[in-house]
Amino acid sequence: MNQGRLTVVGLGPGDPRWLTPATAEALSAATDLVGYGPYLARAPEVPDQRRHASDNRVEVERARLALELAAQGRRVAVVSGGDPGVFAMAAAVFEALETGDPAWRKLEVRVEPGVTAMLAAAARVGAPLGGDFCALSLSDNLKPWDVIEARLRAALGADFVLALYNPISSTRPWQLRTALTIAAKIRGPNTPTIFARAVGRPDERIAVLDLADADPSTADMATLVIIGASTTRRIEREAGHAPYIYTPRFYGAGR
Ligand SMILES: C[S@@+](CC[C@H](N)C(=O)[O-])C[C@H]1O[C@@H](n2cnc3c(N)ncnc32)[C@H](O)[C@@H]1O
């Protein structure tokens, strides 16, 4: 096997300043970029670089293509949004590696960390992830809803702050409403809840709500939902300014 290599990178949630220098280096050193078309469009142009754009739902085929190109000696960057290891391409690459051509195991596969949507959304409102938290994808494309609901109930029962990725889409219209209903019953209607849409992009929209007022129809595929724990707090501000939301580092009575 020759000198091919594969790096999996994430561009961050939107703002180009959230793309790390290590990711920028990997992108500019790559001979080939592989990824979902809109993500490739966000990567800075590099002369003579080949771009292999694909549809959003073909992750493992995309990963196989990337491994094949690396096996041919190309320097390949697989491009995700956010962080590549959070509900994204890094796991797909290892799924393909484990089940694919044994020769691929000789390749050097690197994963560069990125800024995941949950962190960008949290930073916009304060520090809601300041205590223990749990990230959950509401997509039942790759796992059954029963598993998602069991994990959701367990995380709510354990009083984690919840970050919900993939909350809703045209093919998954009811899951978010069900999750919010379960959460309101377990955690109470006044729990601080954040709908953070397109964070770091020109069409960003952040809403800080009580859980009872969270309307699933205002969310879409570009939304990250954060549901506070019992300890998550609001700091009210003057009219016209959203409250700060934070979860203290201590739990219960004392600091
Ligand atoms: C397939 S997951 C990819 C997550 C990505 N790898 C990350 O680390 O952020 C897509 C989901 O991430 C969330 N997401 C990604 N970018 C976002 C952004 N700029 N603002 C809010 N949520 C975002 C949404 O929940 C979306 O449905």
mmCIF file of C-alpha atoms in Angstrom, residues 4-247:
data_model
loop_
_atom_site.group_PDB
_atom_site.id
_atom_site.type_symbol
_atom_site.label_atom_id
_atom_site.label_comp_id
_atom_site.label_asym_id
_atom_site.label_seq_id
_atom_site.Cartn_x
_atom_site.Cartn_y
_atom_site.Cartn_z
ATOM 1 C CA GLY A 4 -2.418 7.485 0.839
ATOM 2 C CA ARG A 5 -4.048 8.879 3.913
ATOM 3 C CA LEU A 6 -7.481 9.748 5.139
ATOM 4 C CA THR A 7 -8.405 12.522 7.552
ATOM 5 C CA VAL A 8 -11.936 13.025 8.822
ATOM 6 C CA VAL A 9 -12.694 16.660 9.594
ATOM 7 C CA GLY A 10 -15.599 18.815 10.743
ATOM 8 C CA LEU A 11 -16.167 22.372 9.578
ATOM 9 C CA GLY A 12 -17.929 23.479 12.766
ATOM 10 C CA PRO A 13 -21.591 24.473 12.830
ATOM 11 C CA GLY A 14 -21.376 27.500 10.550
ATOM 12 C CA ASP A 15 -19.152 30.439 11.434
ATOM 13 C CA PRO A 16 -15.885 29.896 9.503
ATOM 14 C CA ARG A 17 -13.940 31.135 12.537
ATOM 15 C CA TRP A 18 -15.060 27.954 14.319
ATOM 16 C CA LEU A 19 -13.117 25.822 11.835
ATOM 17 C CA THR A 20 -9.949 24.801 13.668
ATOM 18 C CA PRO A 21 -6.452 25.475 12.277
ATOM 19 C CA ALA A 22 -5.783 21.701 12.247
ATOM 20 C CA THR A 23 -8.885 21.172 10.093
ATOM 21 C CA ALA A 24 -7.856 24.024 7.772
ATOM 22 C CA GLU A 25 -4.431 22.345 7.350
ATOM 23 C CA ALA A 26 -6.002 18.970 6.562
ATOM 24 C CA LEU A 27 -8.347 20.584 4.013
ATOM 25 C CA SER A 28 -5.591 22.431 2.216
ATOM 26 C CA ALA A 29 -3.275 19.376 2.180
ATOM 27 C CA ALA A 30 -5.955 17.092 0.683
ATOM 28 C CA THR A 31 -5.898 16.047 -2.961
ATOM 29 C CA ASP A 32 -9.515 14.893 -2.639
ATOM 30 C CA LEU A 33 -12.475 16.049 -0.551
ATOM 31 C CA VAL A 34 -15.339 13.640 0.023
ATOM 32 C CA GLY A 35 -18.619 14.723 1.617
ATOM 33 C CA TYR A 36 -22.194 15.902 1.427
ATOM 34 C CA GLY A 37 -22.408 18.597 -1.276
ATOM 35 C CA PRO A 38 -23.353 21.595 0.933
ATOM 36 C CA TYR A 39 -20.475 20.841 3.310
ATOM 37 C CA LEU A 40 -17.975 20.652 0.440
ATOM 38 C CA ALA A 41 -19.285 24.023 -0.755
ATOM 39 C CA ARG A 42 -18.264 25.503 2.639
ATOM 40 C CA ALA A 43 -14.661 24.236 2.370
ATOM 41 C CA PRO A 44 -12.182 26.868 1.104
ATOM 42 C CA GLU A 45 -11.189 26.430 -2.581
ATOM 43 C CA VAL A 46 -7.825 24.712 -3.190
ATOM 44 C CA PRO A 47 -6.381 24.607 -6.743
ATOM 45 C CA ASP A 48 -6.395 21.144 -8.406
ATOM 46 C CA GLN A 49 -8.251 19.553 -5.512
ATOM 47 C CA ARG A 50 -10.888 17.021 -6.551
ATOM 48 C CA ARG A 51 -14.277 17.193 -4.851
ATOM 49 C CA HIS A 52 -16.524 14.139 -4.600
ATOM 50 C CA ALA A 53 -19.953 15.388 -3.521
ATOM 51 C CA SER A 54 -22.671 12.949 -2.547
ATOM 52 C CA ASP A 55 -26.172 12.865 -1.156
ATOM 53 C CA ASN A 56 -26.700 13.169 2.605
ATOM 54 C CA ARG A 57 -27.929 9.615 3.251
ATOM 55 C CA VAL A 58 -25.152 7.541 1.743
ATOM 56 C CA GLU A 59 -22.585 7.832 4.496
ATOM 57 C CA VAL A 60 -21.090 4.353 4.299
ATOM 58 C CA GLU A 61 -20.763 4.410 0.487
ATOM 59 C CA ARG A 62 -19.105 7.804 0.827
ATOM 60 C CA ALA A 63 -16.737 6.378 3.441
ATOM 61 C CA ARG A 64 -15.873 3.433 1.153
ATOM 62 C CA LEU A 65 -15.095 5.819 -1.703
ATOM 63 C CA ALA A 66 -12.812 7.803 0.598
ATOM 64 C CA LEU A 67 -10.989 4.649 1.726
ATOM 65 C CA GLU A 68 -10.609 3.472 -1.887
ATOM 66 C CA LEU A 69 -9.139 6.820 -2.914
ATOM 67 C CA ALA A 70 -6.724 6.763 0.038
ATOM 68 C CA ALA A 71 -5.747 3.184 -0.888
ATOM 69 C CA GLN A 72 -4.887 4.501 -4.378
ATOM 70 C CA GLY A 73 -2.422 6.902 -2.767
ATOM 71 C CA ARG A 74 -4.584 10.042 -2.576
ATOM 72 C CA ARG A 75 -4.624 12.384 0.419
ATOM 73 C CA VAL A 76 -8.312 12.382 1.277
ATOM 74 C CA ALA A 77 -10.286 14.589 3.637
ATOM 75 C CA VAL A 78 -13.786 13.414 4.526
ATOM 76 C CA VAL A 79 -15.823 16.476 5.420
ATOM 77 C CA SER A 80 -18.610 16.697 8.034
ATOM 78 C CA GLY A 81 -20.418 19.608 9.630
ATOM 79 C CA GLY A 82 -19.745 20.347 13.299
ATOM 80 C CA ASP A 83 -17.455 17.751 14.842
ATOM 81 C CA PRO A 84 -16.831 14.702 12.636
ATOM 82 C CA GLY A 85 -17.200 12.283 15.541
ATOM 83 C CA VAL A 86 -20.625 13.502 16.707
ATOM 84 C CA PHE A 87 -23.427 11.839 14.697
ATOM 85 C CA ALA A 88 -21.263 12.236 11.613
ATOM 86 C CA MET A 89 -18.758 10.746 9.196
ATOM 87 C CA ALA A 90 -15.996 9.509 11.521
ATOM 88 C CA ALA A 91 -18.092 6.572 12.745
ATOM 89 C CA ALA A 92 -19.192 5.815 9.152
ATOM 90 C CA VAL A 93 -15.536 5.644 8.091
ATOM 91 C CA PHE A 94 -14.773 3.117 10.831
ATOM 92 C CA GLU A 95 -17.924 1.115 9.970
ATOM 93 C CA ALA A 96 -16.644 0.895 6.384
ATOM 94 C CA LEU A 97 -13.093 0.146 7.538
ATOM 95 C CA GLU A 98 -14.175 -2.703 9.800
ATOM 96 C CA THR A 99 -16.303 -4.431 7.164
ATOM 97 C CA GLY A 100 -14.303 -3.531 4.039
ATOM 98 C CA ASP A 101 -11.086 -4.530 2.258
ATOM 99 C CA PRO A 102 -8.608 -5.762 4.922
ATOM 100 C CA ALA A 103 -5.872 -3.800 3.129
ATOM 101 C CA TRP A 104 -7.601 -0.562 4.204
ATOM 102 C CA ARG A 105 -6.460 -1.244 7.780
ATOM 103 C CA LYS A 106 -2.911 -0.331 6.748
ATOM 104 C CA LEU A 107 -4.024 3.220 5.941
ATOM 105 C CA GLU A 108 -3.418 6.030 8.357
ATOM 106 C CA VAL A 109 -6.858 7.305 9.358
ATOM 107 C CA ARG A 110 -6.938 10.470 11.461
ATOM 108 C CA VAL A 111 -9.883 12.274 12.991
ATOM 109 C CA GLU A 112 -9.569 15.994 13.684
ATOM 110 C CA PRO A 113 -11.890 17.333 16.410
ATOM 111 C CA GLY A 114 -14.276 20.160 15.569
ATOM 112 C CA VAL A 115 -16.857 22.390 17.255
ATOM 113 C CA THR A 116 -20.098 20.496 17.583
ATOM 114 C CA ALA A 117 -23.484 22.253 17.299
ATOM 115 C CA MET A 118 -24.313 21.587 20.949
ATOM 116 C CA LEU A 119 -21.333 23.640 22.115
ATOM 117 C CA ALA A 120 -22.044 26.531 19.768
ATOM 118 C CA ALA A 121 -25.729 26.590 20.769
ATOM 119 C CA ALA A 122 -24.871 26.481 24.476
ATOM 120 C CA ALA A 123 -22.376 29.313 24.121
ATOM 121 C CA ARG A 124 -25.017 31.560 22.521
ATOM 122 C CA VAL A 125 -27.227 31.519 25.637
ATOM 123 C CA GLY A 126 -24.754 31.220 28.506
ATOM 124 C CA ALA A 127 -23.613 27.924 30.007
ATOM 125 C CA PRO A 128 -26.480 25.420 29.982
ATOM 126 C CA LEU A 129 -23.998 22.515 29.740
ATOM 127 C CA GLY A 130 -22.145 23.632 32.866
ATOM 128 C CA GLY A 131 -23.245 20.519 34.789
ATOM 129 C CA ASP A 132 -23.562 16.945 33.529
ATOM 130 C CA PHE A 133 -25.260 16.583 30.160
ATOM 131 C CA CYS A 134 -26.234 14.004 27.599
ATOM 132 C CA ALA A 135 -26.372 14.221 23.796
ATOM 133 C CA LEU A 136 -29.022 12.205 21.982
ATOM 134 C CA SER A 137 -29.985 11.997 18.331
ATOM 135 C CA LEU A 138 -33.758 11.810 17.829
ATOM 136 C CA SER A 139 -33.305 10.276 14.391
ATOM 137 C CA ASP A 140 -34.788 6.809 14.117
ATOM 138 C CA ASN A 141 -33.177 6.176 10.726
ATOM 139 C CA LEU A 142 -30.384 4.108 12.272
ATOM 140 C CA LYS A 143 -31.906 2.953 15.579
ATOM 141 C CA PRO A 144 -35.452 2.095 16.633
ATOM 142 C CA TRP A 145 -37.649 4.672 18.350
ATOM 143 C CA ASP A 146 -38.038 2.333 21.363
ATOM 144 C CA VAL A 147 -34.317 2.679 22.054
ATOM 145 C CA ILE A 148 -34.430 6.452 21.654
ATOM 146 C CA GLU A 149 -37.382 6.779 24.004
ATOM 147 C CA ALA A 150 -35.768 4.501 26.611
ATOM 148 C CA ARG A 151 -32.550 6.571 26.496
ATOM 149 C CA LEU A 152 -34.510 9.820 26.645
ATOM 150 C CA ARG A 153 -36.443 8.668 29.729
ATOM 151 C CA ALA A 154 -33.250 7.408 31.389
ATOM 152 C CA ALA A 155 -31.417 10.703 30.773
ATOM 153 C CA LEU A 156 -34.396 12.715 32.008
ATOM 154 C CA GLY A 157 -34.689 10.455 35.050
ATOM 155 C CA ALA A 158 -30.997 10.949 35.840
ATOM 156 C CA ASP A 159 -31.441 14.737 35.591
ATOM 157 C CA PHE A 160 -28.937 15.333 32.781
ATOM 158 C CA VAL A 161 -29.245 18.456 30.654
ATOM 159 C CA LEU A 162 -30.258 17.101 27.237
ATOM 160 C CA ALA A 163 -28.922 18.151 23.849
ATOM 161 C CA LEU A 164 -31.168 16.775 21.108
ATOM 162 C CA TYR A 165 -29.612 16.471 17.654
ATOM 163 C CA ASN A 166 -31.639 15.668 14.502
ATOM 164 C CA PRO A 167 -34.863 16.697 16.259
ATOM 165 C CA ILE A 168 -37.195 16.748 13.247
ATOM 166 C CA SER A 169 -37.365 16.388 9.469
ATOM 167 C CA SER A 170 -40.039 15.976 6.820
ATOM 168 C CA THR A 171 -39.755 12.172 7.121
ATOM 169 C CA ARG A 172 -39.619 12.276 10.965
ATOM 170 C CA PRO A 173 -42.386 14.760 11.824
ATOM 171 C CA TRP A 174 -43.691 13.490 15.223
ATOM 172 C CA GLN A 175 -40.636 12.451 17.249
ATOM 173 C CA LEU A 176 -39.768 15.891 18.638
ATOM 174 C CA ARG A 177 -43.327 16.546 19.884
ATOM 175 C CA THR A 178 -43.308 13.141 21.616
ATOM 176 C CA ALA A 179 -39.899 13.838 23.189
ATOM 177 C CA LEU A 180 -40.989 17.291 24.443
ATOM 178 C CA THR A 181 -44.195 15.851 25.908
ATOM 179 C CA ILE A 182 -42.249 13.150 27.779
ATOM 180 C CA ALA A 183 -39.710 15.730 28.969
ATOM 181 C CA ALA A 184 -42.395 18.143 30.220
ATOM 182 C CA LYS A 185 -44.029 15.351 32.235
ATOM 183 C CA ILE A 186 -40.771 14.244 33.848
ATOM 184 C CA ARG A 187 -39.053 17.594 34.238
ATOM 185 C CA GLY A 188 -41.880 20.093 34.523
ATOM 186 C CA PRO A 189 -43.334 22.757 32.214
ATOM 187 C CA ASN A 190 -41.079 25.633 33.333
ATOM 188 C CA THR A 191 -37.787 23.922 32.487
ATOM 189 C CA PRO A 192 -35.557 26.270 30.447
ATOM 190 C CA THR A 193 -35.452 25.036 26.851
ATOM 191 C CA ILE A 194 -33.437 26.336 23.920
ATOM 192 C CA PHE A 195 -34.210 25.978 20.233
ATOM 193 C CA ALA A 196 -30.983 26.968 18.454
ATOM 194 C CA ARG A 197 -31.330 27.045 14.690
ATOM 195 C CA ALA A 198 -28.482 27.441 12.184
ATOM 196 C CA VAL A 199 -26.061 28.619 14.856
ATOM 197 C CA GLY A 200 -23.176 30.571 13.355
ATOM 198 C CA ARG A 201 -24.902 31.031 9.980
ATOM 199 C CA PRO A 202 -26.586 34.156 8.597
ATOM 200 C CA ASP A 203 -30.060 32.689 9.266
ATOM 201 C CA GLU A 204 -29.323 31.849 12.913
ATOM 202 C CA ARG A 205 -32.323 31.944 15.251
ATOM 203 C CA ILE A 206 -32.121 31.296 18.988
ATOM 204 C CA ALA A 207 -35.217 30.932 21.176
ATOM 205 C CA VAL A 208 -35.131 30.578 24.963
ATOM 206 C CA LEU A 209 -38.430 29.151 26.184
ATOM 207 C CA ASP A 210 -40.238 27.322 28.938
ATOM 208 C CA LEU A 211 -40.547 23.653 28.004
ATOM 209 C CA ALA A 212 -44.356 23.947 27.928
ATOM 210 C CA ASP A 213 -44.092 26.702 25.287
ATOM 211 C CA ALA A 214 -41.635 24.861 23.006
ATOM 212 C CA ASP A 215 -43.394 24.382 19.672
ATOM 213 C CA PRO A 216 -41.942 21.562 17.549
ATOM 214 C CA SER A 217 -43.232 23.204 14.370
ATOM 215 C CA THR A 218 -40.662 25.987 14.853
ATOM 216 C CA ALA A 219 -37.786 23.467 14.644
ATOM 217 C CA ASP A 220 -36.246 21.981 11.533
ATOM 218 C CA MET A 221 -33.260 19.867 10.495
ATOM 219 C CA ALA A 222 -30.881 22.722 11.314
ATOM 220 C CA THR A 223 -32.099 22.998 14.919
ATOM 221 C CA LEU A 224 -30.410 21.800 18.086
ATOM 222 C CA VAL A 225 -32.660 21.552 21.143
ATOM 223 C CA ILE A 226 -31.339 21.869 24.689
ATOM 224 C CA ILE A 227 -33.587 20.942 27.622
ATOM 225 C CA GLY A 228 -32.337 22.069 31.011
ATOM 226 C CA ALA A 229 -31.929 19.902 34.130
ATOM 227 C CA SER A 230 -33.772 20.627 37.368
ATOM 228 C CA THR A 231 -30.807 22.828 38.365
ATOM 229 C CA THR A 232 -30.643 24.867 35.123
ATOM 230 C CA ARG A 233 -31.290 28.532 35.855
ATOM 231 C CA ARG A 234 -32.350 31.726 34.105
ATOM 232 C CA ILE A 235 -30.783 35.096 34.825
ATOM 233 C CA GLU A 236 -33.362 37.632 33.702
ATOM 234 C CA ARG A 237 -32.157 40.787 31.950
ATOM 235 C CA GLU A 238 -33.658 44.075 30.900
ATOM 236 C CA ALA A 239 -36.551 44.115 28.428
ATOM 237 C CA GLY A 240 -35.570 43.132 24.910
ATOM 238 C CA HIS A 241 -32.683 40.937 26.029
ATOM 239 C CA ALA A 242 -32.956 37.185 26.318
ATOM 240 C CA PRO A 243 -32.151 35.760 29.741
ATOM 241 C CA TYR A 244 -28.852 34.023 30.316
ATOM 242 C CA ILE A 245 -29.289 30.277 30.842
ATOM 243 C CA TYR A 246 -26.798 28.313 32.860
ATOM 244 C CA THR A 247 -26.449 25.100 34.825
#
